[in-house]
Structure formats: structure tokens, C-alpha cells
Amino acid sequence: MADLSLAAPPPRPRSALRRLMERRLALFGLLLIVLVVGAAVLAPWLAPYPPQEQLFDGLTLEGAPLPPDGRFVMGTDLLGRDLFSRMLYGAQTSLIIGVVANGMALLIGTLVGLTAGLFRGWIGSALMRFTDLMMAFPALLLAICLAAIFKPSLWIVALVIALVNWVQTARVIYTETTSLAERDFIAAERTLGAGTGRILFHHILPHLVPTIIVWGTLGISTTVLLEATLSFLGVGVQPPTPSWGNIIFENQTYFQAAPWLVFIPGAAIILLALAFNLVGDALRDVLDPTQRGRD
Amino acid sequence: MAGYILRRLVQSALILVGISFVTFVLLYVLPADPVRQIAGRSATAETVENIRRQLGLDQPFVVQYGRYLAALLQGDMGRSYLQKTEVTELILSRLPATLQLMSAGIVAELVLGLSMGVAAALMRGRAGDQLLMMASFVTVSAPQFVVSLLLLYVFAVKLGWFPIGGYGTAAHLVLPAVTLGILGSGWYSRMMRSSMIEVLRADYIRTARAKGLSGLRVVLGHALPNAILPVVAMIGIDIGIFMGGIVVVESVFGWPGIGQLAWQAIQRVDIPIIMGVTLVSALAIVIGNLLADLVAPLIDPRIRLR
Amino acid sequence: MKKWLVSTALALTLALPAAAQDYTPDPNAKPGGTITITYKDDVATLDPAIGYDWQNWSMIKSIFDGLMDYVPGTTTLRAGLAESYEISPDGLTYTFKLRPGVKFHNGREMTAEDVKYSLDRVTDPATQSPGAGFFGSIAGFEAAGPDGLSGVEVVDPLTVKITLSRPDATFLHVMALNFASVVPKEAVDALGSDFGKQPVGTGAFRLGEWTLGQRLVFEKNADYWREGVPYLDSVVFEVGQEPVVALLRLQNGEVDVPGDGIPPAKFTEVMGDPAQAARVVQGGQLHTGYITLNVTMPPFDKVEVRKAVNMAINKERITQIINGRAVPATQPLPPSMPGYTEGYAGYPYDVEGAKKLLADAGLADGFETDLYVMNTDPNPRIAQAIQQDLATIGIKANIQSLAQANVIEAGGAGTAPMIWSGGMAWIADFPDPSNFYGPILGCAGAGDGGWNWSKFCDEALDKMAVEADSLSDPARAEERLKLWSDVYMGVMEKAPWVPVFNEERYTMKSERMGGDDALYVDPVSIPVNYDYVYVK
């Protein structure tokens, strides 16, 4: 009998990283992420004004915002605040929500998927039926209802997004777990008397890591978009905390007179979501053996 | 086959009941009192209690949900608390607008997505391919409201080619449909690209080429029809994605569909309307997924129904 | 009948000043034409017992009539379906003589039975009318139900006698409310809950067509009982239109009046163009935007703290944020409301003074609190301006920007320390100072779930209010207004609110619209009095 653990070697991380770096689009994505993270971390030093400060001379006498110029590089918003400073701090919000909400969603999804995949009795089928149910839920309506129940704050918004977004991950993890659990080497381990814990930690989880990484990256993009949409509808992050979505919400009635107030944060959201999509997609190609060589 | 469809239908019905339950729970624990909304600002405490009793909102949760479910099974979604109109009537009166937008959106995304995908496959590996794939990534990364506002700004405000919003004529439909089309085209173009590449590799295409047929004829006559099928099977799933985001597109474009109805109802806790729209959207999603699953094996015999 | 004859002289002196001041029809007005009005939000219902929205209020006014009415463009009462009325000397009995020959849209003649039926219906709890509370002074209101109000009697087919359980100086205004509109019993019985979608009234217009969520068409009632009006053949209402879109369409000549007014984003542009500015009509509005301070929640239980907050708010800047489309408020009543205290300057904007008051209250270091606000623009923005002002005196206010229903819930339950009223603010139901007190500042509204979000309850002021409203003799109207003015000054002394601004109405009309400007800023029929405007 051959060494069972060699039957399906877990992917080696180093070569995966190298293959990732060979992709130009992925590199571009990574660069964007570094840029946004840099902006978020350095916001206190980069921002010319406090993001909350409603500058006395930030509005015209009629109460209109100021267009971009030498003093306000991105102009001011409808309360006379410096848009550039708000954009920098908004990056913090987007990233915190992106990472936290997505982390929670990943955790819930993985737990549900794993449990359902490992315990294939009534627990598993109950969990998967619940997942099916959540798949059919109009996501945004669900998120809006949840946001109304918990008074929204930064962390609650993250939680709401997680409660809506875990479903995809759960499905993928479930499918992978069941297919892994049916593989010969696991069955053999079981006959050799290995406990569920050993099988889980030694054989299943390591094989799930690539999937989790891929979904974790792609999921950040979805999360960033959902946060922006919730904030755009006024049920997201609470003012005066800036988020790119609520900057657009606050200023959208002015989008004809002051398009910069809508399109600068709009472009930022697209770029950040794009960055995570590019990296996530490249990771999938690199890490997921079933996808490899498809084109 | 019939057995499979029957089982799926039963499953779908159960999912809908489940969704009605979850939504009902959410609305039940909502920290807002629908009765206050009905009674208005001048109401006395007695009036409020009275309305609560009449609507059965003083009953325990189980009773309320039981009543709702019983009525629902008879096709009665109740009356709007604030408009006093049948929810079914309200939804039916707005459904045509939503369906119109959805179909136009799907046509737009197919046209955009499929042509981008074919073009990329034919230019495979070259700069054009890379550019198109980059574009497809941008479209899946853009929030609906940003694209909506951008199109409105450029094509309606600046160029004045289309109305700034509203409903009625074909011109009103263009911008919201294109918005949906652009956003959905990313997935289609990538699927179409890989499907096309796979078909172009197939033996019969090589044979056709070997017979001396011209490149364009091979592509249009042989490769395209075969490559398109698996992609089109995804439309069902797309219905679900569309229903999820309907609130935003309809609100930005002032489109009088069920998304707007839902948004106004959420603002004022008009529970029967919120329940109704949620269920109708969920129904659309369930049907869409079912269609996708049913169509898939017809197109690709390797997929079996389980 | 005898009593009627005897008291006619009295009735003439007491009542119907309206006959003298009634509206003089515009000599240039000509009949015909169709106009288009737009709204963003849907029209919920046209049932006068139910409708209580911005959009349907004026629509209902044109489809239905009540016993009383207002002179167009003013807040002056005039007779409506009642031809004359008399008030008993003790102010407890109102006898209305109906106009003969008034027909419902279904062709049937309106009688006193219809008046009784309509009042019985609106007060019957089964109707679930949000306006039922306005009729609280009618005898038998507490026992209202399927058997009707004992205080409303049909004397003969053209005479209705209404008995009150207490004198109520606002009663004639109440009879002019939409909720008191006269509806035909047979139509309500036949249609049930759908009456609101297929309304039948006596008004100047009848409902022609209604495509839910899209448009309504009102058609001229050729048999309207008032001579010469309406001028327009029809009015088209298009709903679901963003205010910005509506204004652009108005500039293109496709829309005649934007129901939601000029959107802030377009305001500067419109006012900067003389041709457009000429078509803008400005008028006061019976509206006050305010911050409520919950007097039952520390530290707002201390009057010094409430006064400090009043002094910390920079009202000028807040009006600047909304493009100057409001005037800073000094007191709860808006300036165009009878009873408004002229010459009262309100709390000054005085940061140092506010800090000192806080220090006196033992809160020199400030405190942390929550400011609730409705989550539609511009309210979260205004809340942020308030937040910044409060920060200057050391108060850290966290903004809770929620859906309207959630804010109302928190306000009613008394769990919100501060609420910015924008979007839910009090717009008067009728032009009388009492309407700004009872539900929002009086003890009656301070209970659980009431609209008095400050939970402010001052027995002495309540007593003054009751006293003022019992002065129903028109001859003592001045005295009554003085008393109301005192009540609101008493409120300001206790500072449960920060009155922030009074919104001005800026509306716009298309070139072809005719009629007095006053009709376009009609204080009662908002956005425009459909019955009297015309197309040039």
C-alpha cells in the first residue's frame, strides 16, 4: 500500500506565489491594494484636514460645495469638508469592513460547509437546506432589514454583510469537503481508526486552504461593493464616519452640479473591488488544480 | 425527469415558506411599530391599541405567522397597512415594469457579454484579449449605483441623448437596461470566452477548417452556436442576481417597479408589502435556479439530474 | 326650527366673515387645458379618512369637500358644503345649514345623512383613520364605533347639529380638514377598502384614471357646485419622478409644477437665471424644523443643559447648508402662524454662554449622547452640522441615522435623547397655534408612543392651552392668540426644543401657468390650489 498522505499533496505555497507574480493583471491588483492600504494606514498623516471638520470657508455663500483646486485637491463636500481627507479615511472604513465582514462570512461559511460536509446525516442536510434558503433570499432586502434591526455602526454593518455573504463560501466548502471525504485515502484513514478530528485537521483542512484563500480574496470585493451599496441607500456606516459609499449617498443629489463628489469615490470603489477580483481570480488559477490549464 | 421536477418544485415551495418565516421574524423584531405609522401623529393611545387589535398585531408571533401563512396558501398576501390596497394588486401593477427592465437588461448583457467573449476568444493571448478581460473584471467590480449615475451624467445630463429617468418610452429603458447589461456582461464574456476556446479546439471545427471553409463561416456557422448554449444556460441564475439588486437600479432611475415599492414600504414598515416583494423576488430566484438546472443537462449531456 | 330663526341674527354676527372676504376670481382666467404635476413618491390613497401624505393632501382637497374650507391662497376660513352655520353662545353646539343641490360625482345629491355618515366613519376605530383624534371634542367621541357619534345629529336633510363635549376654538378648522370630507355611504359600502383607489366626492375634480405607481388623471367636475371653477379640464399627476428629473422636464416645458419643489442641487442654477427665477414662487410654510431634547433623560432633565444646547446651535449655518431655503427659527410657531410672538429673538447663538451654562449644570467637561435622524438627504447632513456645533461646547453626539419608522419608534418610546425632526417635522394640519402644541409639546403626546419626543409635560402650560382653546367666541380671538403666544413663550423658557429653522417654500411653474402667486404657495393646498389655477 502506498503512503496515503502522498495521494494528494497539498499545494506548495512558494511556487504558487511565484506563479502569481508572473501575472501582470494580478500584480496590478496587488499594487492597487497596497496603494489603498497605504492610504488608509497613512490617512492621519496624509490628510490635510480632519475628515469630520466642516470648514467655514468650504462652502460658497449659497451653500454650494467647492470644486477641486489647489487648496482642496478633490474639492469639498456639501458640508464644506475636504473630500480628499474624507476619501483617505473612507479607505479605512472600506478596508475594515472588507476584511472584518469577509472574515466573519468566511468563518461562518467554512464552519457551515465543513459541518455539513462531515456530518452527512440530518445535521448536514438541515444546514444545506438552510443554505439553499439563504441563496434564494433577495440579498439586498435581507441586508436592509438586518440593518434596520441592529442600529448600524461600523461593526454592525460588517456583521450584516457577513450574515448575507457567507452562503457562497458554505456551498463551495461543502462541495469540496464531501468530495474529499469520499476520496479513498480518507476512507482508508477511517478504517485505520483515525478520529474525525485527525481527519479534519490533517487531511481535509489543508486541502481546503487554497479554496478559502481564493474565496476570501474574491469575497472582499463583494463585501466592499455591498457596504458601498448599503451606505448609498443610507442604511450603512453612520455619519460622520466617512465611507466611500456614504460619501456618494450624501452628495448624490448634487451629482450634476458637483460630479466630483460622486465620481471620485465611485472610481475608488471600483478600483478597490477590481484589485481584489484580479488577485482573487489569479489565485484561483494558481491554487485550484481543477481550474488549472483551462485556457 | 418528471420525478426530479416534482421534487425540485416541492423543495422550492419549502424554501419559499422558509423565506417567509425568516422575513416574518425579521420584521417582527424590527424596532419600529407599524401601528404608529398607520395611526399617525395625532392618534391617541386608544386608537393605536385599537388598530393593533384589528390587524391582529397584538397576537403572539406564532398566531400572526400562522395567519399570514394560512392566507398566503390561499393566494392572499394581505392588504397594505398604509395604502389599504391588496398587496397582490400593488405588486401586479408594478411587475410589468420590473419584468420589462429585467428582460431588456438580460438582452443587453447577452449582446455585450457574448460579443466581448467571442472577440476575446478569437484574439486569444493578444493585447485585445487582455484588454477585454480587464474590462470584464471592471464590470464585475462596479457597484450598480456608480454605473447608473455615470451613465446618467454622461448620456442624459451632458449629451442629452436619453431622458434623465422615468418610465414609459423605449428611450427611458435604454440607460437602466444598459447599466444592467454592462454589470452583467463581465461574467458572460468570460464564460463565453472559455466556452468558445474549447469549441474552437474541437475536432469538428478542425475538420471544417480542413475542408477549406473560411474562418468567419466556421466561427459563425459552427463554433458560435455550440459555444453559446452552455453560456445561455446561466440566464436563470442571472434572474436571481438581478432580483437581489433591484432596489438600487429602480431607485436611481425612478423606475416604477417592485424594487421602488419595496423601498418605500421598508421606510414605513408596511409589512405586508415587504413580505410580498420579498416572496416574489425569492420566487423569481428559485424559478431562475430551477430553469438553469433543468436546461443544463439538455445542453451538456455530461451533466445528470440528481 | 324655531331656535334656528331666533338665533339667525347671532349666527350672522358670529359667523361667515368669509362671505365678505371670499376669493375674487381672476378676470383673466379662462377655462380649459391640462397641466402636469410630478411627485417622487407614490400616492398611497385618496380616501379622505386615511390619506395623510404630502402628495395626497391637496389631491383629496380637490376631489372632496368638507363643511368648511379656506379662501384660496390664504388661511382664512370660508364656508364649504355648509351654506351657513351658527354657534351656540356656550360654544358647545354648531348647527350647519347645507348647500342645497350639491351632487356627488356619482350624481346623487349630498344630504345631512352623508355628513353624519362621514364623521361617524372617520371616528369609527374600524376605519383606522390617522385623523380620528382631531374629532375628540365631539360628544360621544370616546364611545365612537359602528353606532356612530352621539354628538352628530341630522336635524333635517339639509341641517346637521354637532354637539361638543367641551368648547373647542379650533372646531371650524377641524371641519375644514380632509378627514372631515363628506363621502357617499353607498360608494364606500360598495368599494370597501378600495374606496381610496376609486374615490367619489363632491369636489372640483373627479378621478379619471389611476395607473398604480405611475400616473393619476383628475378630470374636471362639470357639475361642481362653486360657480366658474375649476378652470382646468384635467390635471395629470406623474409619480416616481426624482425632483431633479422633474425640474429638468419643467425646463423643457413637459411639466407645469414640480410637486416636490425645486431640488437643492438645482436651486442655485435656477435662481441665477433671471428668466427662470421669475417663475419661482416663494412663500412661507407652516413648518418648523426642531431638535427635541428628552427632558426625562439626564442630563437633559436640567434646563440649563437644554438652554446651553439652544445657544450652541448655529442656525445661520444650517440654513446655509440647505441653500438658504429657510429662515432661522426663534420659537416653535412659524412666523406665518397666528399667535407667533413678534419681537421675540429666541436664544442667541453664544458658544461661550452655552459653555458657561453647561459648567453651571456641573457638566463643564461636556457629555456623550445620541442624536437620532431620519436617513434621507439632507437630514443626515444637517445632523452632522448640529453634531459639530455641539462638539464646540463639549457635547459628543453620536448620530443614529435610521429609517423614518425607527426614529419615530425611538422618539415615541422615549429612548432617544435628541432627535432632529427633519423629514418627520411638524407641518400644521390647520392654521391655528393649537395644532403645534397638543401632540408634540403637551402632556397628551408625552406618553409612550406619542409624538411628543421631548416627553415634555408642563401641567401649568397644559392648563393655559385648554383655557385658550375654550375661548371659542370669535370676538375673543385676539385674547386667545395672546394666550397661545404665552404658552409658547412658556415652552421656550423650559427649552424642551431647539427650534432650528422654518422652511420656506420655493416652487416653480411653467410659463403657461396662470393665477395668483398665492395659489402656488397656498398654505393649505400644497403644492398648488388645483381648483383656481389656469392655463394662459
mmCIF file of N, CA and C in Angstrom, chain A residues 46-116:
data_model
loop_
_atom_site.group_PDB
_atom_site.id
_atom_site.type_symbol
_atom_site.label_atom_id
_atom_site.label_comp_id
_atom_site.label_asym_id
_atom_site.label_seq_id
_atom_site.Cartn_x
_atom_site.Cartn_y
_atom_site.Cartn_z
ATOM 1 N N LEU A 46 -1.459 61.875 5.942
ATOM 2 C CA LEU A 46 -1.657 62.384 4.586
ATOM 3 C C LEU A 46 -2.778 63.412 4.505
ATOM 4 N N ALA A 47 -3.801 63.240 5.346
ATOM 5 C CA ALA A 47 -4.987 64.077 5.219
ATOM 6 C C ALA A 47 -4.666 65.511 5.609
ATOM 7 N N PRO A 48 -4.972 66.468 4.723
ATOM 8 C CA PRO A 48 -4.682 67.867 5.054
ATOM 9 C C PRO A 48 -5.613 68.426 6.130
ATOM 10 N N TYR A 49 -6.809 67.847 6.275
ATOM 11 C CA TYR A 49 -7.764 68.352 7.270
ATOM 12 C C TYR A 49 -8.355 67.174 8.033
ATOM 13 N N PRO A 50 -8.871 67.420 9.209
ATOM 14 C CA PRO A 50 -9.615 66.326 9.874
ATOM 15 C C PRO A 50 -10.838 65.997 9.013
ATOM 16 N N PRO A 51 -11.145 64.710 8.846
ATOM 17 C CA PRO A 51 -12.191 64.342 7.889
ATOM 18 C C PRO A 51 -13.575 64.838 8.303
ATOM 19 N N GLN A 52 -13.768 65.094 9.604
ATOM 20 C CA GLN A 52 -15.088 65.488 10.090
ATOM 21 C C GLN A 52 -15.275 67.001 10.049
ATOM 22 N N GLU A 53 -14.164 67.734 9.886
ATOM 23 C CA GLU A 53 -14.261 69.179 10.102
ATOM 24 C C GLU A 53 -14.990 69.888 8.969
ATOM 25 N N GLN A 54 -16.077 70.560 9.340
ATOM 26 C CA GLN A 54 -16.850 71.317 8.355
ATOM 27 C C GLN A 54 -16.223 72.696 8.283
ATOM 28 N N LEU A 55 -15.427 72.902 7.238
ATOM 29 C CA LEU A 55 -14.640 74.121 7.160
ATOM 30 C C LEU A 55 -15.530 75.312 6.882
ATOM 31 N N PHE A 56 -15.231 76.364 7.567
ATOM 32 C CA PHE A 56 -16.070 77.550 7.441
ATOM 33 C C PHE A 56 -16.065 78.072 6.007
ATOM 34 N N ASP A 57 -14.858 78.017 5.382
ATOM 35 C CA ASP A 57 -14.772 78.522 4.017
ATOM 36 C C ASP A 57 -14.820 77.386 2.991
ATOM 37 N N GLY A 58 -15.402 76.245 3.395
ATOM 38 C CA GLY A 58 -15.513 75.109 2.483
ATOM 39 C C GLY A 58 -16.767 75.122 1.628
ATOM 40 N N LEU A 59 -17.590 76.121 1.840
ATOM 41 C CA LEU A 59 -18.818 76.232 1.050
ATOM 42 C C LEU A 59 -18.916 77.635 0.482
ATOM 43 N N THR A 60 -19.624 77.767 -0.637
ATOM 44 C CA THR A 60 -19.889 79.114 -1.122
ATOM 45 C C THR A 60 -20.966 79.728 -0.229
ATOM 46 N N LEU A 61 -21.202 81.019 -0.418
ATOM 47 C CA LEU A 61 -22.194 81.681 0.428
ATOM 48 C C LEU A 61 -23.574 81.067 0.247
ATOM 49 N N GLU A 62 -23.838 80.551 -0.967
ATOM 50 C CA GLU A 62 -25.146 79.926 -1.213
ATOM 51 C C GLU A 62 -25.189 78.495 -0.703
ATOM 52 N N GLY A 63 -24.081 78.038 -0.157
ATOM 53 C CA GLY A 63 -24.081 76.690 0.398
ATOM 54 C C GLY A 63 -23.685 75.620 -0.611
ATOM 55 N N ALA A 64 -23.058 76.015 -1.731
ATOM 56 C CA ALA A 64 -22.634 75.019 -2.715
ATOM 57 C C ALA A 64 -21.213 74.553 -2.394
ATOM 58 N N PRO A 65 -20.874 73.316 -2.730
ATOM 59 C CA PRO A 65 -19.521 72.805 -2.477
ATOM 60 C C PRO A 65 -18.513 73.417 -3.442
ATOM 61 N N LEU A 66 -17.236 73.364 -3.053
ATOM 62 C CA LEU A 66 -16.185 73.947 -3.895
ATOM 63 C C LEU A 66 -15.575 72.866 -4.787
ATOM 64 N N PRO A 67 -15.327 73.192 -6.061
ATOM 65 C CA PRO A 67 -14.691 72.207 -6.954
ATOM 66 C C PRO A 67 -13.204 72.028 -6.600
ATOM 67 N N PRO A 68 -12.592 70.959 -7.130
ATOM 68 C CA PRO A 68 -11.178 70.721 -6.843
ATOM 69 C C PRO A 68 -10.346 71.921 -7.268
ATOM 70 N N ASP A 69 -9.394 72.291 -6.433
ATOM 71 C CA ASP A 69 -8.455 73.350 -6.791
ATOM 72 C C ASP A 69 -7.180 73.145 -5.996
ATOM 73 N N GLY A 70 -6.339 74.154 -5.956
ATOM 74 C CA GLY A 70 -5.052 73.993 -5.283
ATOM 75 C C GLY A 70 -5.190 73.678 -3.803
ATOM 76 N N ARG A 71 -6.202 74.265 -3.168
ATOM 77 C CA ARG A 71 -6.300 74.091 -1.727
ATOM 78 C C ARG A 71 -7.012 72.776 -1.394
ATOM 79 N N PHE A 72 -8.104 72.512 -2.086
ATOM 80 C CA PHE A 72 -8.820 71.246 -1.875
ATOM 81 C C PHE A 72 -8.648 70.412 -3.140
ATOM 82 N N VAL A 73 -7.707 69.477 -3.099
ATOM 83 C CA VAL A 73 -7.355 68.793 -4.345
ATOM 84 C C VAL A 73 -8.520 67.996 -4.915
ATOM 85 N N MET A 74 -9.462 67.571 -4.078
ATOM 86 C CA MET A 74 -10.623 66.869 -4.602
ATOM 87 C C MET A 74 -11.898 67.675 -4.367
ATOM 88 N N GLY A 75 -11.746 68.950 -4.006
ATOM 89 C CA GLY A 75 -12.919 69.764 -3.745
ATOM 90 C C GLY A 75 -13.462 69.523 -2.341
ATOM 91 N N THR A 76 -14.629 70.149 -2.068
ATOM 92 C CA THR A 76 -15.254 69.953 -0.762
ATOM 93 C C THR A 76 -16.631 69.336 -0.958
ATOM 94 N N ASP A 77 -17.163 68.791 0.126
ATOM 95 C CA ASP A 77 -18.484 68.175 0.015
ATOM 96 C C ASP A 77 -19.568 69.157 0.450
ATOM 97 N N LEU A 78 -20.779 68.682 0.567
ATOM 98 C CA LEU A 78 -21.903 69.580 0.814
ATOM 99 C C LEU A 78 -21.898 70.191 2.217
ATOM 100 N N LEU A 79 -21.010 69.687 3.073
ATOM 101 C CA LEU A 79 -20.897 70.305 4.392
ATOM 102 C C LEU A 79 -19.604 71.109 4.506
ATOM 103 N N GLY A 80 -18.940 71.285 3.370
ATOM 104 C CA GLY A 80 -17.712 72.053 3.394
ATOM 105 C C GLY A 80 -16.530 71.288 3.968
ATOM 106 N N ARG A 81 -16.578 69.971 3.887
ATOM 107 C CA ARG A 81 -15.439 69.175 4.358
ATOM 108 C C ARG A 81 -14.537 68.835 3.187
ATOM 109 N N ASP A 82 -13.264 68.636 3.489
ATOM 110 C CA ASP A 82 -12.298 68.344 2.441
ATOM 111 C C ASP A 82 -12.498 66.913 1.947
ATOM 112 N N LEU A 83 -12.820 66.777 0.662
ATOM 113 C CA LEU A 83 -13.130 65.446 0.137
ATOM 114 C C LEU A 83 -11.918 64.526 0.164
ATOM 115 N N PHE A 84 -10.738 65.067 -0.131
ATOM 116 C CA PHE A 84 -9.537 64.233 -0.141
ATOM 117 C C PHE A 84 -9.324 63.582 1.232
ATOM 118 N N SER A 85 -9.471 64.374 2.280
ATOM 119 C CA SER A 85 -9.290 63.815 3.627
ATOM 120 C C SER A 85 -10.340 62.740 3.903
ATOM 121 N N ARG A 86 -11.555 62.988 3.463
ATOM 122 C CA ARG A 86 -12.608 62.006 3.696
ATOM 123 C C ARG A 86 -12.367 60.742 2.886
ATOM 124 N N MET A 87 -11.840 60.889 1.690
ATOM 125 C CA MET A 87 -11.528 59.718 0.877
ATOM 126 C C MET A 87 -10.476 58.851 1.572
ATOM 127 N N LEU A 88 -9.459 59.503 2.146
ATOM 128 C CA LEU A 88 -8.394 58.745 2.812
ATOM 129 C C LEU A 88 -8.960 57.958 3.993
ATOM 130 N N TYR A 89 -9.768 58.636 4.807
ATOM 131 C CA TYR A 89 -10.347 57.942 5.958
ATOM 132 C C TYR A 89 -11.404 56.933 5.512
ATOM 133 N N GLY A 90 -12.048 57.254 4.384
ATOM 134 C CA GLY A 90 -13.023 56.311 3.837
ATOM 135 C C GLY A 90 -12.364 54.997 3.443
ATOM 136 N N ALA A 91 -11.104 55.066 3.022
ATOM 137 C CA ALA A 91 -10.366 53.845 2.683
ATOM 138 C C ALA A 91 -10.270 52.945 3.910
ATOM 139 N N GLN A 92 -10.049 53.572 5.067
ATOM 140 C CA GLN A 92 -10.009 52.775 6.311
ATOM 141 C C GLN A 92 -11.319 52.014 6.484
ATOM 142 N N THR A 93 -12.435 52.747 6.353
ATOM 143 C CA THR A 93 -13.735 52.119 6.547
ATOM 144 C C THR A 93 -13.926 50.951 5.584
ATOM 145 N N SER A 94 -13.652 51.207 4.304
ATOM 146 C CA SER A 94 -13.858 50.162 3.312
ATOM 147 C C SER A 94 -13.009 48.939 3.631
ATOM 148 N N LEU A 95 -11.760 49.170 4.001
ATOM 149 C CA LEU A 95 -10.877 48.035 4.260
ATOM 150 C C LEU A 95 -11.279 47.291 5.524
ATOM 151 N N ILE A 96 -11.610 48.040 6.571
ATOM 152 C CA ILE A 96 -12.003 47.384 7.822
ATOM 153 C C ILE A 96 -13.218 46.512 7.562
ATOM 154 N N ILE A 97 -14.216 47.093 6.891
ATOM 155 C CA ILE A 97 -15.417 46.306 6.611
ATOM 156 C C ILE A 97 -15.082 45.155 5.682
ATOM 157 N N GLY A 98 -14.285 45.445 4.655
ATOM 158 C CA GLY A 98 -13.918 44.387 3.724
ATOM 159 C C GLY A 98 -13.281 43.215 4.445
ATOM 160 N N VAL A 99 -12.335 43.497 5.307
ATOM 161 C CA VAL A 99 -11.599 42.417 5.966
ATOM 162 C C VAL A 99 -12.446 41.771 7.068
ATOM 163 N N VAL A 100 -13.047 42.589 7.907
ATOM 164 C CA VAL A 100 -13.792 42.032 9.046
ATOM 165 C C VAL A 100 -15.041 41.275 8.580
ATOM 166 N N ALA A 101 -15.829 41.934 7.743
ATOM 167 C CA ALA A 101 -17.073 41.293 7.307
ATOM 168 C C ALA A 101 -16.767 40.039 6.533
ATOM 169 N N ASN A 102 -15.770 40.143 5.671
ATOM 170 C CA ASN A 102 -15.449 38.999 4.863
ATOM 171 C C ASN A 102 -14.855 37.881 5.719
ATOM 172 N N GLY A 103 -14.058 38.276 6.719
ATOM 173 C CA GLY A 103 -13.513 37.271 7.632
ATOM 174 C C GLY A 103 -14.632 36.517 8.331
ATOM 175 N N MET A 104 -15.620 37.278 8.821
ATOM 176 C CA MET A 104 -16.744 36.633 9.512
ATOM 177 C C MET A 104 -17.513 35.729 8.548
ATOM 178 N N ALA A 105 -17.754 36.257 7.346
ATOM 179 C CA ALA A 105 -18.508 35.470 6.373
ATOM 180 C C ALA A 105 -17.765 34.189 6.040
ATOM 181 N N LEU A 106 -16.454 34.306 5.896
ATOM 182 C CA LEU A 106 -15.632 33.150 5.572
ATOM 183 C C LEU A 106 -15.707 32.123 6.698
ATOM 184 N N LEU A 107 -15.638 32.630 7.921
ATOM 185 C CA LEU A 107 -15.671 31.751 9.089
ATOM 186 C C LEU A 107 -17.011 31.017 9.159
ATOM 187 N N ILE A 108 -18.096 31.788 9.047
ATOM 188 C CA ILE A 108 -19.417 31.154 9.106
ATOM 189 C C ILE A 108 -19.553 30.156 7.972
ATOM 190 N N GLY A 109 -19.192 30.595 6.776
ATOM 191 C CA GLY A 109 -19.344 29.746 5.603
ATOM 192 C C GLY A 109 -18.540 28.466 5.727
ATOM 193 N N THR A 110 -17.303 28.594 6.172
ATOM 194 C CA THR A 110 -16.444 27.422 6.306
ATOM 195 C C THR A 110 -17.011 26.472 7.358
ATOM 196 N N LEU A 111 -17.413 27.033 8.501
ATOM 197 C CA LEU A 111 -17.963 26.180 9.560
ATOM 198 C C LEU A 111 -19.193 25.433 9.066
ATOM 199 N N VAL A 112 -20.095 26.171 8.430
ATOM 200 C CA VAL A 112 -21.328 25.543 7.963
ATOM 201 C C VAL A 112 -21.009 24.488 6.905
ATOM 202 N N GLY A 113 -20.180 24.868 5.946
ATOM 203 C CA GLY A 113 -19.854 23.944 4.861
ATOM 204 C C GLY A 113 -19.147 22.697 5.358
ATOM 205 N N LEU A 114 -18.177 22.905 6.263
ATOM 206 C CA LEU A 114 -17.423 21.781 6.812
ATOM 207 C C LEU A 114 -18.339 20.852 7.602
ATOM 208 N N THR A 115 -19.116 21.449 8.499
ATOM 209 C CA THR A 115 -20.004 20.641 9.344
ATOM 210 C C THR A 115 -20.948 19.823 8.477
ATOM 211 N N ALA A 116 -21.542 20.518 7.508
ATOM 212 C CA ALA A 116 -22.493 19.821 6.651
ATOM 213 C C ALA A 116 -21.799 18.729 5.853
#
